[in-house]
PDB file of C-alpha atoms in Angstrom:
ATOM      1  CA  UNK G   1     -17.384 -31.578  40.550  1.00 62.00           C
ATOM      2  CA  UNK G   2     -15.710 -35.095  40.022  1.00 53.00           C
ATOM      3  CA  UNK G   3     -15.300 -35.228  36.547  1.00 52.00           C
ATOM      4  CA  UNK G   4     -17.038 -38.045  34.097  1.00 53.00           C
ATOM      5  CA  UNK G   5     -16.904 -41.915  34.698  1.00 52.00           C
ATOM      6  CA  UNK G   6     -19.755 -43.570  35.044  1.00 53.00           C
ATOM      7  CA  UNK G   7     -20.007 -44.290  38.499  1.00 50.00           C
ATOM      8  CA  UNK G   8     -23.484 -44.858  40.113  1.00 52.00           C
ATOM      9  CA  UNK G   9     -24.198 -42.502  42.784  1.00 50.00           C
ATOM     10  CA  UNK G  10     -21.458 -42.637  45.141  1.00 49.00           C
ATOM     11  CA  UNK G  11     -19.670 -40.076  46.244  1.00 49.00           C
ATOM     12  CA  UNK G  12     -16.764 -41.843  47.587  1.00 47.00           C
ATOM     13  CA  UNK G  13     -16.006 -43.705  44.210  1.00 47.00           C
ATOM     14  CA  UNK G  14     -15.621 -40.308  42.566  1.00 48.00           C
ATOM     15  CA  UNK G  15     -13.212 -38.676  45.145  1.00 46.00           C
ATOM     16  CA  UNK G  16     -10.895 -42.221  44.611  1.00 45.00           C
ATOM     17  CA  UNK G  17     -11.306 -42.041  41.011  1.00 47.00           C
ATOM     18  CA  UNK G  18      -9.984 -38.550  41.371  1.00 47.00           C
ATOM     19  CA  UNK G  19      -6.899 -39.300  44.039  1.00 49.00           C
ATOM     20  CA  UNK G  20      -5.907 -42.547  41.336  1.00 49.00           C
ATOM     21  CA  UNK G  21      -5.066 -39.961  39.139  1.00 51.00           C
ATOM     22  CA  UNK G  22      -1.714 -38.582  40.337  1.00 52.00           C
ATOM     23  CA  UNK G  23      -1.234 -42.496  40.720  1.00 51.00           C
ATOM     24  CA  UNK G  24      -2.007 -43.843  37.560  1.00 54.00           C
ATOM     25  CA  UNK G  25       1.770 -42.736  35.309  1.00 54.00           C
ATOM     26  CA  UNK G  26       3.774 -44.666  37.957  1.00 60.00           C
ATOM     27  CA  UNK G  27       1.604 -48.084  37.975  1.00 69.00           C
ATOM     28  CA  UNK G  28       1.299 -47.696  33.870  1.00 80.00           C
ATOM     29  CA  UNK G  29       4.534 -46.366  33.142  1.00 84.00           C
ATOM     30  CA  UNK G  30       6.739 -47.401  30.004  1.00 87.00           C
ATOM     31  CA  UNK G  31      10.455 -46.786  29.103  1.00 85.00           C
ATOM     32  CA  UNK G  32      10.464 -45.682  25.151  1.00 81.00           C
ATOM     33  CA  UNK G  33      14.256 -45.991  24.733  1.00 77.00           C
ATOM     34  CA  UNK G  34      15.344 -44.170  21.686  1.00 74.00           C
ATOM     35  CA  UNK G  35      18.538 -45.832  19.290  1.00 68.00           C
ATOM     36  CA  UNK G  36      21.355 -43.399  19.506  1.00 72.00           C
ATOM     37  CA  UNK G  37      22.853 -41.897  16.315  1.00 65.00           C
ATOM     38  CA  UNK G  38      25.575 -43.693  16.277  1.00 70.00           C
ATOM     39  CA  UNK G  39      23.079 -47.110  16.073  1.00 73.00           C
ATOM     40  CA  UNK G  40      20.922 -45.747  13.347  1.00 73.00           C
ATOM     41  CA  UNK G  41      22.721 -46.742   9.499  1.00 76.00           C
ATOM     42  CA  UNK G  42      22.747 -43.442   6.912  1.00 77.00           C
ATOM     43  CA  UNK G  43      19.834 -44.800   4.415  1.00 78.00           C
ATOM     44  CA  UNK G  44      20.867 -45.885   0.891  1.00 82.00           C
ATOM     45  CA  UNK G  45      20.486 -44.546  -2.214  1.00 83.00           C
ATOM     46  CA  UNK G  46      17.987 -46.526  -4.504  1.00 83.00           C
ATOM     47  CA  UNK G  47      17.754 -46.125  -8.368  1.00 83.00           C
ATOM     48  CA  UNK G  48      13.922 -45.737  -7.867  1.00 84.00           C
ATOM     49  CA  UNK G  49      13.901 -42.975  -5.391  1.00 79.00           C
ATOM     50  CA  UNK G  50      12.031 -39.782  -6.135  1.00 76.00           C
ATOM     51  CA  UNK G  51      14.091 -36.775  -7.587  1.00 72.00           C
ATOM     52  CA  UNK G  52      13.475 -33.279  -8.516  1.00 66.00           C
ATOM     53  CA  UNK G  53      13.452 -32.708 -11.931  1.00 61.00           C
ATOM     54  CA  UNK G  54      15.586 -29.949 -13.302  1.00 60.00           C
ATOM     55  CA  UNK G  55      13.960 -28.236 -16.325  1.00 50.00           C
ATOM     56  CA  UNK G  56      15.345 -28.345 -19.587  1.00 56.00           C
ATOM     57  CA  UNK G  57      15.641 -24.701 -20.989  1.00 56.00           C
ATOM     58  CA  UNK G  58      13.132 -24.342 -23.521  1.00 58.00           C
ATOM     59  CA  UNK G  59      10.683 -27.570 -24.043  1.00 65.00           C
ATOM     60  CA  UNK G  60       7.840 -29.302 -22.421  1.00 74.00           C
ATOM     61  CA  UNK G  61       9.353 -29.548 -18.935  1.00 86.00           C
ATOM     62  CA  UNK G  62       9.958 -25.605 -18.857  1.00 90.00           C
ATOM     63  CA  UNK G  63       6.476 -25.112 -19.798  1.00 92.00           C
ATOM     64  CA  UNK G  64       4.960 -27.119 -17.444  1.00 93.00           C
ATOM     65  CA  UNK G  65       7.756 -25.866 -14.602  1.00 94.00           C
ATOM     66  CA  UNK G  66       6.044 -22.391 -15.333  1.00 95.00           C
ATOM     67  CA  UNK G  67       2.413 -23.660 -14.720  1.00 96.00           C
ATOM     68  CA  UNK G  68       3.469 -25.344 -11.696  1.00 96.00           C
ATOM     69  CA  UNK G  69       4.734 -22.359 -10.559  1.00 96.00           C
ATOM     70  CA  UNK G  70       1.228 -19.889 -11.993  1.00 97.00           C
ATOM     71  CA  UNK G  71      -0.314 -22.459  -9.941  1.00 97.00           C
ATOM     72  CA  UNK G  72       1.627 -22.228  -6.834  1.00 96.00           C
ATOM     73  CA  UNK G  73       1.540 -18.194  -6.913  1.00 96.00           C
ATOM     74  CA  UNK G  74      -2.637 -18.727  -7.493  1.00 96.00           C
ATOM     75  CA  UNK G  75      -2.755 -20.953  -4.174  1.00 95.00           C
ATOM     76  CA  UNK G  76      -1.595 -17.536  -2.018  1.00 95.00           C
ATOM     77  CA  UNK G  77      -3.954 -15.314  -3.769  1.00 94.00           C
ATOM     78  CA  UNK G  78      -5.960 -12.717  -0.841  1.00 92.00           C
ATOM     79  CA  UNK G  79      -6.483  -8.843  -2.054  1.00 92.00           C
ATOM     80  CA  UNK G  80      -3.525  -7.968   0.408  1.00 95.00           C
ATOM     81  CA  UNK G  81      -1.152  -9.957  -1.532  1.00 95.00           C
ATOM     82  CA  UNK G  82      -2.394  -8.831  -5.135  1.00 95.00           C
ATOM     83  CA  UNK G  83       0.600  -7.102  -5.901  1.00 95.00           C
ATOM     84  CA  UNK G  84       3.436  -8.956  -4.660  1.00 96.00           C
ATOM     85  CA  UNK G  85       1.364 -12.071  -6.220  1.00 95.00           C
ATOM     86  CA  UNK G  86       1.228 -10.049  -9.320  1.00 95.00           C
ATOM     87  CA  UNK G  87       5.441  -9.308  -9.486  1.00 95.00           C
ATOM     88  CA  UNK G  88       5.983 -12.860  -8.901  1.00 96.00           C
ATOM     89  CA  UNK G  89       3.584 -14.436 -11.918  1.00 95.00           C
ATOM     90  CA  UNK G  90       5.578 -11.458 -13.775  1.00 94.00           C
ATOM     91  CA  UNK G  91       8.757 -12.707 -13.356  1.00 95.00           C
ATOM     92  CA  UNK G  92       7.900 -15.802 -14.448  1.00 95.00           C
ATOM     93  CA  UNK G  93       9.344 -16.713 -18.117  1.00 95.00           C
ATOM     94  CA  UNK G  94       5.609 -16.637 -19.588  1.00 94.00           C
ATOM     95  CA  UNK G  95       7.686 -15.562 -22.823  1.00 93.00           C
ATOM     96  CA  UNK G  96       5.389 -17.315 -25.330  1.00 93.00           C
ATOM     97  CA  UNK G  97       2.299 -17.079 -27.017  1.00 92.00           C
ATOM     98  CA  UNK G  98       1.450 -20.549 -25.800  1.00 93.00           C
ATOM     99  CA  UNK G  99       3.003 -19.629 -22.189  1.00 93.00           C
ATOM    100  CA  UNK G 100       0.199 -16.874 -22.144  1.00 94.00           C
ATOM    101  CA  UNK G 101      -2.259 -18.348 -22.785  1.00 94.00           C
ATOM    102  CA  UNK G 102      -2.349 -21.609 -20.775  1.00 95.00           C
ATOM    103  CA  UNK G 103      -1.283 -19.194 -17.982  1.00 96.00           C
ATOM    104  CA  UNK G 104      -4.298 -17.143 -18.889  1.00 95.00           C
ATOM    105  CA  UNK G 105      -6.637 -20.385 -18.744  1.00 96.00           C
ATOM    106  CA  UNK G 106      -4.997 -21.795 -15.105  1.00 97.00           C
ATOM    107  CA  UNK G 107      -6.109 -18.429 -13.454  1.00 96.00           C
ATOM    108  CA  UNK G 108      -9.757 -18.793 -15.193  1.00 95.00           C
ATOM    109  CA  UNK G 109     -10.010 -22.197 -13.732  1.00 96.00           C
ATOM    110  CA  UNK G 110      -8.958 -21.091 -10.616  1.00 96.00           C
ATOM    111  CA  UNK G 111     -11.518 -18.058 -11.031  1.00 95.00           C
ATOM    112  CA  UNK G 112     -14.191 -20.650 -11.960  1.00 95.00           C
ATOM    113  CA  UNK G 113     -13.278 -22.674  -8.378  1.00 95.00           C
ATOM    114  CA  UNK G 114     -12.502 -20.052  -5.938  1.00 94.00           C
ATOM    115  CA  UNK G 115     -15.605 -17.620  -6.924  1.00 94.00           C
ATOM    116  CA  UNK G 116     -14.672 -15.160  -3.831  1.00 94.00           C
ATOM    117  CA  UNK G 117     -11.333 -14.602  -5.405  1.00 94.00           C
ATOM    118  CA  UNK G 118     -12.985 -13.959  -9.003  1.00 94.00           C
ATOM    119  CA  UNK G 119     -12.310 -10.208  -8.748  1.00 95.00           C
ATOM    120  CA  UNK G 120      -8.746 -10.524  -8.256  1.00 95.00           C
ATOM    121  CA  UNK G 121      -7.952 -13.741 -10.658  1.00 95.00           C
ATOM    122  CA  UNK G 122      -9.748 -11.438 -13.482  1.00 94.00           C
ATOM    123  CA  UNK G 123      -7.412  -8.490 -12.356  1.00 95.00           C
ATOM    124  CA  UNK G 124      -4.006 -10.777 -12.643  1.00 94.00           C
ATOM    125  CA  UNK G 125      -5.754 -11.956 -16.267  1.00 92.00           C
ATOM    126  CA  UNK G 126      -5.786  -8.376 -17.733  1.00 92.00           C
ATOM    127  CA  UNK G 127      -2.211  -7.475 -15.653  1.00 92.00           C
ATOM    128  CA  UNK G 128      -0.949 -10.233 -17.731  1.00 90.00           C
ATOM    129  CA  UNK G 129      -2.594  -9.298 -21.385  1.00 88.00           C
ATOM    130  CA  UNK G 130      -0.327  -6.350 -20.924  1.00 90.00           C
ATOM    131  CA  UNK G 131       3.055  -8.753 -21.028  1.00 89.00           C
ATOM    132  CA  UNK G 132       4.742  -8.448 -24.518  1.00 89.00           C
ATOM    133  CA  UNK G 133       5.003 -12.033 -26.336  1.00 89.00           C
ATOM    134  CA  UNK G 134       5.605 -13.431 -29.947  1.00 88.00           C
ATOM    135  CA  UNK G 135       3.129 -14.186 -32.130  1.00 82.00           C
ATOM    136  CA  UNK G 136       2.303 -17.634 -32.303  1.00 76.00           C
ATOM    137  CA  UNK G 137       3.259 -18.401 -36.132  1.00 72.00           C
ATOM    138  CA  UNK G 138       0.392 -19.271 -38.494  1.00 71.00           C
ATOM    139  CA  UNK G 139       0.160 -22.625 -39.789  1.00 70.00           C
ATOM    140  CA  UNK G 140       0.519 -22.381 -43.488  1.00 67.00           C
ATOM    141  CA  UNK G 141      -2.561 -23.947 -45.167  1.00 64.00           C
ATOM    142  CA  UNK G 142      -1.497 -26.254 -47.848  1.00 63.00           C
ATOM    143  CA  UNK G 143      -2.379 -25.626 -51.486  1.00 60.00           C
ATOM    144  CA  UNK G 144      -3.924 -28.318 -53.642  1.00 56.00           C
TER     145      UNK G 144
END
């Protein structure tokens, strides 16, 4: 077989269009020449460019570093993985009451979305009821 083109009929124009092909690089050829390093400047630093932030200890920024990272550890979840996944969301510092349990409610979001996983995210949930945290400290109700 020739191969597609629409040619009518004609078997010569197919066993050209076939021969052009070896052809065709040399007639359409193009020289890409590439700036060497030495002609390329080191980019500058801008006060607007994007940089990792670096977590206060203790604080809002630590508390949201550790959902980022619940969430990251949820986005590898597969049955084979359970228990490496599980070691890794128990290292994190999910040290407080409210750590827990905004850990607790990323995995049943993520249970809610990935419904095949629902078995395991529901395992990881009771793995980490077992983690020993403060008590969250009652808010006084004031007397009148």
């Amino acid at each position: 077989g020739g191969g597609g083109g629409g040619g009518g009929g004609h078997h010569s124009g197919r066993t050209s269009q076939s021969n052009n092909h070896g052809d065709r690089g040399s007639q359409n050829a193009r020289v890409i020449t590439l700036a060497s390093d030495k002609d390329v400047a080191p980019l500058a630093n801008s006060e607007k460019r994007w940089k990792r932030r670096v977590p206060k200890e203790g604080g809002e920024d630590a508390d949201q570093d550790v959902y980022r990272n619940v969430r990251g550890i949820l986005n590898k979840v597969t049955p084979e993985k359970f228990d490496t996944l599980l070691a890794q969301l128990k290292a994190l510092p999910i040290n407080t009451h409210d750590r827990l349990e905004n850990s607790i409610q990323i995995i049943f979001e993520k249970a809610l979305d990935e419904r095949n996983f629902s078995p395991i995210y529901a395992s990881l949930c009771s793995q980490l009821l077992t983690l020993k945290v403060p008590h969250r400290p009652k808010k006084k109700k004031k007397k009148k």
